[in-house]
């Protein structure tokens, strides 16, 4: 009997205790603290919770802070609308097992099943998969280290006992302020329903966090997602993990008919550019191509009250088809596609403003003009969205853009069929004066991508 107990002790030590100590003390194959200048990472475990997580999201939005939520799969399954909101508001979602059970007490196959099950739930709700993982109580086992191509284990640099109600707001605030410095990863909890926690403890956490976010703002510190923290701390590491994950999970290859469509599409674009003498602000990495022409549509009232009338000069925008396809093929979901497009537009609008200023012959340009299959995205940049007059142009634009979405969208035909009623081409216009005032001085402009509350709303923002 003693021999059996001794063997059990040796096995448990090798399986769980030693790996746990190595990860905590030396950071072996885990990410536990960043190396940043002005950033911290707020992370929240055990949720979502129907009472406290929405309050937390409201607080984060108030301070324009981004966070990472390590969710329990069974809770995510129970409250999908909260998961969807977390995702749509730009926060990161990670895995905290399907049930809140320590990895020390589970076989490797069971841990793998817990992770896969939770990932599947997140994907069903958001359309995105995640490889960020925090084991409950931060306890890893020997086989967790072997999943380096499947998961990025994320621990923390600071925890505060916020799961205990008796800690109280004042003591919790002092503890958090003491650790408020660049690179810190805060471990907090938006749910008090797990073993060892107090149900109402998150109420004190929310009060303390509000004080901490106020102080962080005074010090010029901001909270970012874990993926951003990793990239800032170890440039290239996230890209390598992403490539390893893709190769392991076999990203689908385009079928032959899509390859033919893409080839013909890109040939047509070259011909179109030659015939209509389109220009760009960046030959090496173009986002938009454009040409000056007279506006021939109905009058449109733009932001600021200016009217675009028939005969006014406009700069007609066309999204670069090759760039559009590259973004679509790299994106694993609608939201990734949207975010990449947001960044591309955000980068190009200051270039367009500088181009207009440096070309006096464009001084009579009254507005930027384009046709887009969109929901709510362009208003974030200052565009006005209007319906196209019914007729041949509107119908042909709709057919073309639906074909385009089938080729470049991660969801392909399935997405087009599911959202057919939303895929309606719209007119988008922005006054040149607004473009110049908002984007000509790039140094004073805060990135729009940080303020987009609904990235999925840009999923079809594709000027043709």
Coordinates of C-alpha atoms in Angstrom, one line a residue:
X1 CA 0.0 0.0 0.0
X2 CA 2.8 2.4 0.9
X3 CA 4.5 1.6 -2.4
X4 CA 1.3 2.4 -4.3
X5 CA 0.9 5.7 -2.5
X6 CA 4.5 6.5 -3.2
X7 CA 4.1 5.9 -6.9
X8 CA 0.9 8.0 -7.0
X9 CA 2.8 10.8 -5.3
X10 CA 5.7 10.6 -7.8
X11 CA 3.2 10.5 -10.8
X12 CA 1.2 13.5 -9.5
X13 CA 4.3 15.4 -8.9
X14 CA 5.7 14.8 -12.4
X15 CA 2.3 15.3 -14.0
X16 CA 1.1 18.5 -12.3
X17 CA 3.2 19.9 -9.5
X18 CA 6.5 20.3 -11.3
X19 CA 5.0 21.7 -14.5
X20 CA 3.0 24.1 -12.5
X21 CA 6.0 25.4 -10.6
X22 CA 8.1 25.7 -13.8
X23 CA 5.4 27.7 -15.6
X24 CA 4.9 30.0 -12.6
X25 CA 8.5 30.6 -11.7
X26 CA 10.2 30.6 -15.2
X27 CA 7.3 31.4 -17.6
X28 CA 8.1 28.2 -19.5
X29 CA 5.7 28.1 -22.6
X30 CA 3.3 30.5 -21.0
X31 CA 2.8 34.3 -21.3
X32 CA 2.5 35.9 -17.9
X33 CA 3.9 39.5 -18.2
X34 CA 4.3 41.9 -21.1
X35 CA 7.2 44.3 -22.0
X36 CA 5.4 47.4 -23.0
X37 CA 5.8 51.2 -22.5
X38 CA 2.2 52.4 -21.8
X39 CA 0.0 49.3 -21.8
X40 CA -1.6 46.9 -19.3
X41 CA -3.8 43.9 -19.9
X42 CA -7.0 43.4 -18.0
X43 CA -8.1 39.8 -18.1
X44 CA -11.4 38.4 -16.6
X45 CA -12.0 34.7 -15.7
X46 CA -15.0 32.5 -15.0
X47 CA -17.7 34.4 -17.0
X48 CA -19.8 35.3 -18.6
X49 CA -22.2 36.3 -15.8
X50 CA -25.6 37.7 -16.7
X51 CA -25.5 40.4 -13.9
X52 CA -21.8 41.5 -13.8
X53 CA -20.4 41.0 -17.3
X54 CA -22.7 43.5 -18.9
X55 CA -21.9 46.1 -16.2
X56 CA -18.2 45.4 -16.8
X57 CA -18.6 45.9 -20.6
X58 CA -20.3 49.2 -19.9
X59 CA -17.4 50.3 -17.7
X60 CA -14.8 49.2 -20.3
X61 CA -16.6 51.1 -23.0
X62 CA -16.7 54.2 -20.8
X63 CA -12.9 54.3 -20.6
X64 CA -12.3 53.0 -24.2
X65 CA -10.5 50.0 -22.6
X66 CA -10.0 46.6 -24.3
X67 CA -9.8 43.4 -22.3
X68 CA -9.5 39.6 -22.6
X69 CA -12.2 37.3 -21.3
X70 CA -11.3 33.7 -20.4
X71 CA -14.8 32.2 -20.5
X72 CA -16.1 29.0 -19.1
X73 CA -17.6 27.1 -22.0
X74 CA -20.8 26.0 -20.1
X75 CA -21.4 29.7 -19.2
X76 CA -20.8 30.8 -22.7
X77 CA -23.3 28.2 -23.9
X78 CA -25.9 29.5 -21.4
X79 CA -25.4 33.2 -22.3
X80 CA -24.5 33.5 -26.0
X81 CA -25.8 37.1 -26.3
X82 CA -23.1 38.2 -23.8
X83 CA -20.4 36.4 -25.7
X84 CA -21.6 38.1 -28.9
X85 CA -21.5 41.5 -27.2
X86 CA -17.9 40.9 -25.9
X87 CA -16.8 40.0 -29.4
X88 CA -18.6 42.9 -31.1
X89 CA -17.2 45.5 -28.8
X90 CA -13.7 44.5 -29.7
X91 CA -12.5 42.4 -26.7
X92 CA -10.7 39.1 -27.0
X93 CA -12.2 35.8 -25.9
X94 CA -10.1 33.0 -24.6
X95 CA -10.8 29.6 -23.1
X96 CA -11.1 28.6 -19.4
X97 CA -12.3 25.0 -19.9
X98 CA -15.8 23.9 -20.5
X99 CA -16.3 23.5 -16.7
X100 CA -14.2 25.2 -14.0
X101 CA -12.2 22.1 -13.1
X102 CA -8.5 21.9 -12.4
X103 CA -6.3 20.2 -15.0
X104 CA -4.5 18.3 -12.2
X105 CA -7.6 16.1 -11.9
X106 CA -8.2 15.5 -15.6
X107 CA -6.5 13.2 -18.1
X108 CA -4.9 14.9 -21.2
X109 CA -7.7 13.7 -23.4
X110 CA -10.3 15.3 -21.2
X111 CA -8.4 18.6 -21.1
X112 CA -8.2 18.5 -24.8
X113 CA -12.0 17.8 -25.1
X114 CA -12.7 20.7 -22.7
X115 CA -10.7 23.2 -24.8
X116 CA -12.2 21.9 -28.1
X117 CA -15.7 22.1 -26.8
X118 CA -15.4 25.6 -25.5
X119 CA -13.7 26.7 -28.7
X120 CA -16.6 25.3 -30.7
X121 CA -19.1 27.2 -28.7
X122 CA -17.2 30.5 -29.1
X123 CA -16.9 29.8 -32.9
X124 CA -20.7 29.1 -33.1
X125 CA -21.5 32.4 -31.5
X126 CA -18.8 34.7 -33.0
X127 CA -17.6 33.0 -36.2
X128 CA -14.1 33.1 -34.8
X129 CA -11.9 30.5 -33.2
X130 CA -9.4 31.2 -30.4
X131 CA -6.1 29.6 -29.3
X132 CA -5.7 31.7 -26.1
X133 CA -6.1 29.5 -23.1
X134 CA -6.0 30.0 -19.3
X135 CA -6.3 26.8 -17.3
X136 CA -8.5 27.1 -14.1
X137 CA -6.5 28.4 -11.2
X138 CA -3.6 28.7 -13.7
X139 CA -2.7 25.1 -13.0
X140 CA -1.1 23.3 -15.9
X141 CA -0.2 19.7 -16.3
X142 CA 2.7 18.0 -18.2
X143 CA 0.7 17.6 -21.4
X144 CA -0.4 21.2 -21.5
X145 CA 3.2 22.0 -22.5
X146 CA 2.9 19.8 -25.6
X147 CA 0.1 21.9 -27.1
X148 CA 2.3 24.8 -28.2
X149 CA 0.9 24.7 -31.8
X150 CA -2.7 24.6 -30.6
X151 CA -2.9 27.0 -27.7
X152 CA -1.1 30.0 -26.2
X153 CA -1.3 29.5 -22.4
X154 CA -1.8 32.9 -20.7
X155 CA -1.2 33.3 -16.9
X156 CA -0.9 36.7 -15.1
X157 CA 1.6 38.9 -13.3
X158 CA -0.9 40.3 -10.7
X159 CA -3.9 38.9 -8.8
X160 CA -5.8 40.5 -6.0
X161 CA -8.2 38.1 -4.3
X162 CA -11.1 39.8 -5.9
X163 CA -13.1 36.6 -5.8
X164 CA -13.6 37.1 -2.0
X165 CA -16.3 39.5 -1.1
X166 CA -14.7 40.4 2.3
X167 CA -11.7 41.9 0.6
X168 CA -13.9 45.0 -0.1
X169 CA -13.6 47.8 -2.6
X170 CA -11.0 50.0 -0.8
X171 CA -8.5 47.2 -0.1
X172 CA -9.0 45.9 -3.6
X173 CA -8.4 49.3 -5.1
X174 CA -5.2 49.8 -3.1
X175 CA -3.9 46.4 -4.2
X176 CA -4.6 47.1 -7.9
X177 CA -3.2 50.6 -7.9
X178 CA 0.0 49.2 -6.3
X179 CA 0.5 47.0 -9.4
X180 CA -0.6 49.6 -12.0
X181 CA 2.4 49.7 -14.3
X182 CA 3.2 48.9 -17.9
X183 CA 3.3 45.3 -18.9
X184 CA 1.2 44.0 -16.0
X185 CA -1.5 41.4 -16.7
X186 CA -4.3 41.7 -14.1
X187 CA -6.2 38.6 -13.1
X188 CA -9.8 39.6 -12.3
X189 CA -13.2 37.8 -12.2
X190 CA -16.5 38.9 -13.6
X191 CA -18.3 35.9 -12.1
X192 CA -18.5 34.7 -8.5
X193 CA -20.3 31.4 -9.0
X194 CA -17.3 29.1 -9.1
X195 CA -16.0 27.0 -6.3
X196 CA -14.3 29.1 -3.6
X197 CA -15.6 32.4 -4.8
X198 CA -18.3 34.6 -3.4
X199 CA -21.4 35.3 -5.5
X200 CA -21.4 39.1 -5.1
X201 CA -17.6 39.6 -5.1
X202 CA -17.6 41.1 -8.7
X203 CA -19.5 44.1 -7.4
X204 CA -16.5 45.2 -5.4
X205 CA -14.2 44.4 -8.3
X206 CA -16.3 46.7 -10.6
X207 CA -16.1 49.6 -8.1
X208 CA -12.3 49.2 -7.6
X209 CA -11.7 48.8 -11.4
X210 CA -13.5 52.2 -12.0
X211 CA -11.0 53.9 -9.7
X212 CA -8.1 52.1 -11.3
X213 CA -9.2 53.0 -14.8
X214 CA -9.4 56.7 -13.8
X215 CA -5.9 56.5 -12.4
X216 CA -4.6 54.7 -15.5
X217 CA -6.0 57.4 -17.7
X218 CA -4.2 60.1 -15.6
X219 CA -0.9 58.2 -16.0
X220 CA -1.4 57.7 -19.8
X221 CA -1.8 53.9 -19.4
X222 CA -4.4 52.0 -21.4
X223 CA -5.7 48.5 -21.3
X224 CA -5.2 46.3 -24.4
X225 CA -6.0 42.8 -25.5
X226 CA -3.7 39.9 -24.8
X227 CA -2.9 39.4 -28.4
X228 CA -1.7 43.0 -28.7
X229 CA 0.3 42.6 -25.5
X230 CA 2.0 39.5 -26.9
X231 CA 2.8 41.2 -30.2
X232 CA 4.2 44.4 -28.5
X233 CA 6.3 42.3 -26.1
X234 CA 7.5 39.7 -28.5
X235 CA 7.1 40.9 -32.1
X236 CA 6.5 38.1 -34.5
X237 CA 5.6 35.5 -31.9
X238 CA 1.9 35.8 -32.5
X239 CA 2.3 35.5 -36.2
X240 CA 4.4 32.3 -35.8
X241 CA 1.7 30.9 -33.5
X242 CA -1.0 31.8 -36.1
X243 CA 0.9 30.2 -38.9
X244 CA 1.5 27.0 -36.9
X245 CA -2.2 26.9 -35.9
X246 CA -3.3 27.4 -39.6
X247 CA -1.0 24.6 -40.8
X248 CA -2.1 22.3 -38.1
X249 CA -5.8 22.9 -38.8
X250 CA -5.5 22.8 -42.6
X251 CA -6.8 26.1 -43.9
X252 CA -8.9 25.2 -47.0
X253 CA -7.4 25.7 -50.4
X254 CA -9.4 27.6 -53.1
X255 CA -11.3 25.3 -55.5
X256 CA -10.3 25.5 -59.1
X257 CA -13.4 27.5 -60.2
X258 CA -12.7 30.2 -57.6
X259 CA -9.1 30.4 -58.8
X260 CA -10.4 31.0 -62.3
X261 CA -12.8 33.7 -61.1
X262 CA -10.0 35.4 -59.1
X263 CA -7.7 35.4 -62.2
X264 CA -10.4 36.8 -64.5
X265 CA -11.4 39.4 -61.9
X266 CA -7.8 40.7 -61.5
X267 CA -7.3 40.8 -65.3
X268 CA -10.5 42.8 -65.6
X269 CA -9.2 45.2 -62.9
X270 CA -6.0 45.9 -64.9
X271 CA -8.0 46.6 -68.0
X272 CA -10.4 48.9 -66.2
X273 CA -7.5 50.8 -64.6
X274 CA -5.8 51.3 -68.0
X275 CA -9.0 52.4 -69.8
X276 CA -10.1 54.9 -67.2
X277 CA -6.6 56.1 -66.1
X278 CA -7.0 55.3 -62.4
X279 CA -4.4 56.5 -59.9
X280 CA -3.4 55.5 -56.4
X281 CA -1.5 57.0 -53.5
X282 CA 0.7 54.0 -53.0
X283 CA 1.9 51.9 -55.9
X284 CA 3.6 49.3 -53.8
X285 CA 0.7 48.6 -51.4
X286 CA -2.5 50.2 -52.8
X287 CA -5.8 50.2 -51.0
X288 CA -7.8 52.6 -53.1
X289 CA -7.6 53.5 -56.8
X290 CA -9.4 56.6 -57.9
X291 CA -10.2 59.0 -60.8
X292 CA -11.7 62.5 -61.1
X293 CA -15.0 62.7 -62.8
X294 CA -18.4 64.6 -62.8
X295 CA -21.1 63.3 -60.4
X296 CA -24.2 62.3 -62.4
X297 CA -26.5 61.1 -59.6
X298 CA -29.2 62.7 -57.5
X299 CA -28.4 65.4 -55.0
X300 CA -27.1 64.1 -51.6
X301 CA -26.8 66.0 -48.4
X302 CA -23.4 65.1 -46.9
X303 CA -22.0 65.4 -43.3
X304 CA -21.8 69.1 -42.4
X305 CA -24.7 70.0 -44.5
X306 CA -23.0 70.4 -47.9
X307 CA -24.9 69.2 -50.9
X308 CA -23.4 67.1 -53.7
X309 CA -25.2 68.1 -56.9
X310 CA -25.2 66.7 -60.4
X311 CA -22.1 68.0 -62.3
X312 CA -19.9 68.5 -59.2
X313 CA -16.4 67.0 -59.4
X314 CA -15.8 63.9 -57.3
X315 CA -13.0 61.6 -56.7
X316 CA -14.4 58.1 -57.5
X317 CA -13.0 55.4 -55.3
X318 CA -12.3 51.8 -56.2
X319 CA -11.0 49.2 -53.7
X320 CA -7.9 47.4 -55.0
X321 CA -9.2 43.9 -55.9
X322 CA -5.9 42.1 -55.3
X323 CA -5.6 43.6 -51.9
X324 CA -9.2 42.8 -51.2
X325 CA -8.6 39.1 -52.1
X326 CA -5.5 38.9 -50.0
X327 CA -7.3 40.3 -47.0
X328 CA -10.2 37.9 -47.5
X329 CA -8.0 34.8 -48.0
X330 CA -6.1 35.6 -44.8
X331 CA -9.2 36.2 -42.7
X332 CA -10.7 33.3 -40.7
X333 CA -13.9 35.1 -40.1
X334 CA -16.2 38.1 -41.0
X335 CA -14.9 40.2 -38.2
X336 CA -11.2 39.6 -39.1
X337 CA -12.0 40.7 -42.7
X338 CA -13.8 43.8 -41.4
X339 CA -10.9 44.8 -39.1
X340 CA -8.3 44.4 -41.9
X341 CA -10.5 46.6 -44.2
X342 CA -10.9 49.2 -41.4
X343 CA -7.1 49.4 -41.0
X344 CA -6.6 49.6 -44.8
X345 CA -9.1 52.5 -45.1
X346 CA -7.8 54.2 -42.0
X347 CA -4.3 54.1 -43.5
X348 CA -5.3 55.4 -46.9
X349 CA -7.6 58.3 -46.0
X350 CA -4.7 60.5 -44.7
X351 CA -2.8 59.6 -47.9
X352 CA -5.7 60.7 -50.0
X353 CA -5.9 64.0 -48.1
X354 CA -2.2 64.7 -48.6
X355 CA -2.5 63.7 -52.3
X356 CA -5.4 66.2 -52.9
X357 CA -3.5 69.0 -51.1
X358 CA -0.4 68.3 -53.2
X359 CA -2.2 68.3 -56.5
X360 CA -3.7 71.8 -57.2
X361 CA -5.6 70.4 -60.2
X362 CA -7.8 68.5 -57.8
X363 CA -8.8 71.7 -55.9
X364 CA -12.3 71.6 -57.4
X365 CA -13.0 68.1 -56.1
X366 CA -16.1 68.5 -53.9
X367 CA -16.3 65.0 -52.5
X368 CA -15.1 61.4 -52.3
X369 CA -17.5 59.0 -54.0
X370 CA -18.0 55.3 -54.1
X371 CA -20.5 52.4 -54.2
X372 CA -20.4 49.9 -51.4
X373 CA -22.2 46.8 -50.1
X374 CA -22.3 47.9 -46.5
X375 CA -24.2 48.1 -43.2
X376 CA -22.9 50.8 -40.9
X377 CA -19.2 51.1 -41.3
X378 CA -18.4 54.1 -43.5
X379 CA -20.1 56.6 -41.1
X380 CA -17.2 55.9 -38.7
X381 CA -14.9 57.7 -41.2
X382 CA -17.2 60.6 -42.1
X383 CA -19.0 59.1 -45.1
X384 CA -22.7 59.7 -45.7
X385 CA -24.6 56.6 -46.9
X386 CA -27.5 56.9 -49.3
X387 CA -29.5 54.5 -51.4
X388 CA -28.7 54.2 -55.1
X389 CA -31.6 55.2 -57.4
X390 CA -33.3 52.0 -58.7
X391 CA -32.3 51.0 -62.2
X392 CA -29.8 49.2 -64.3
X393 CA -26.7 50.6 -62.4
X394 CA -28.1 49.5 -59.0
X395 CA -29.0 46.1 -60.2
X396 CA -25.7 45.4 -62.0
X397 CA -23.8 46.7 -58.9
X398 CA -25.7 44.3 -56.7
X399 CA -25.0 41.3 -58.9
X400 CA -21.3 42.2 -59.2
X401 CA -20.8 42.8 -55.5
X402 CA -22.6 39.5 -54.6
X403 CA -20.2 37.7 -56.9
X404 CA -17.3 39.5 -55.2
X405 CA -18.5 38.5 -51.7
X406 CA -18.8 34.9 -52.8
X407 CA -15.2 34.9 -53.8
X408 CA -13.5 36.9 -51.0
X409 CA -15.7 36.4 -48.0
X410 CA -14.7 33.7 -45.4
X411 CA -18.3 32.5 -45.5
X412 CA -18.5 32.4 -49.3
X413 CA -21.8 31.3 -50.8
X414 CA -23.2 30.5 -47.3
X415 CA -22.8 34.0 -46.1
X416 CA -24.3 35.5 -49.3
X417 CA -27.4 33.3 -49.0
X418 CA -27.8 34.0 -45.2
X419 CA -27.5 37.7 -45.6
X420 CA -29.0 38.2 -49.1
X421 CA -31.4 40.9 -47.8
X422 CA -28.5 43.0 -46.4
X423 CA -26.3 42.8 -49.6
X424 CA -27.7 46.0 -51.2
X425 CA -25.2 48.4 -52.9
X426 CA -25.2 51.9 -51.4
X427 CA -23.8 55.3 -52.4
X428 CA -21.1 56.7 -50.0
X429 CA -19.9 60.2 -50.1
X430 CA -17.6 62.4 -48.0
X431 CA -17.0 66.2 -48.5
X432 CA -13.4 67.0 -49.4
X433 CA -13.3 69.7 -46.7
X434 CA -14.2 67.0 -44.1
X435 CA -11.5 64.7 -45.5
X436 CA -8.8 67.4 -45.3
X437 CA -9.8 68.7 -41.8
X438 CA -10.0 65.2 -40.3
X439 CA -7.2 63.3 -42.0
X440 CA -4.7 65.8 -43.5
X441 CA -2.9 66.1 -40.1
X442 CA -2.5 62.4 -39.4
X443 CA -0.5 63.0 -36.2
X444 CA -3.5 64.6 -34.5
X445 CA -6.0 61.9 -35.5
X446 CA -6.8 59.1 -33.1
X447 CA -7.1 55.7 -34.8
X448 CA -10.7 55.1 -35.9
X449 CA -10.2 51.3 -35.5
X450 CA -10.1 51.8 -31.7
X451 CA -13.6 53.4 -31.7
X452 CA -15.5 51.1 -34.0
X453 CA -18.2 49.6 -31.8
X454 CA -19.5 47.3 -34.4
X455 CA -16.7 45.8 -36.6
X456 CA -19.1 43.3 -38.1
X457 CA -21.0 46.2 -39.5
X458 CA -18.2 46.8 -41.9
X459 CA -18.2 43.2 -43.2
X460 CA -19.3 44.2 -46.6
X461 CA -17.7 47.6 -47.0
X462 CA -16.3 47.0 -50.4
X463 CA -16.2 50.0 -52.8
X464 CA -16.4 48.6 -56.4

